[in-house]
């Protein structure tokens, strides 16, 4: 029996490299296969279709973000730290950030839903947010998401370059404002 040469992980690695470099606009079986130097057949042996590959890729990327990026501590406030890490990610991997969080062909809705679950778990671990209801957490997620995506996008495009302290203050003001409105 022939051993599989192109494993699921190998295909995901090629797909990741393609998205990191070009975004999801050119995310096709042909382009992923070209990145691997093969036909599209191995892709369709491992994945039902391109949506399956894309969904799996986005899940893998988010798992990596949760384990290595979003866990960095900066201020001791889990919510502020997650926001800072999101912005830092946008600066370290701008094309990937735009592809996952901004691009209409990207991970948008899936990243939003996945990040909300992570956000909710992190908030529940921080005692300073104990009195928040599910609705409060949802409002806080949406409000901070809008704020930090705006900051990250403006920084990625070179329009704004706030200092770390300014970023922290923007995030804290957004959190305070959202919590105050909810009371």
Phi, psi and omega in degrees: 000137179284139178275146180292127180271320184254094182283167177304316180297320179296317179294317179297323179296316179295319179297318178300312180299321178296312181294320180298325183271319189241353184080189182271353181303321181254027183277088179233161178300319181299317181288324176293316179298319179299319178300326180273346182077032181222180174282176180282349185306313181301327180297312183283348172281330183263334183231146181299318182196183182291330177295322177297316177298315181297314180299315179297317179299313181297319177299317179296317180297316181294323176300316178297318179299315180298321185278329186239335184256306188287355181265356181296136179261137180232316188239346185091349176261113185305319182293313178299317181297318177301316180297315178299316181297323177298313179295317178301317178301319180298331181275328180282324182225069187301318182294318179294318177303308181299320180296319184279321190249344186239316184302132181298335179269357188277212185271357184348281186297316180296318179294322179299310182295316180294319181292327179298317179297318178295315180303311182300316179298315181296318180297319181295336179279344182260115185299337180289350179245020184299327187274009182277137175278172176302319179294321177298316181296318178298315179296320179295318178299309183297317181294316180289324179301312180298313182298307186286330176292323176297311180298312182298317180294317179293325177289318181298324180278354178085006182285319179237145173222069181291155176287167177302316180297319178296321178298314179300316180296319177300314180296313181298319178296320179297313180299311181301316180297317181293316180295319180297318180295327184284342183277000000 
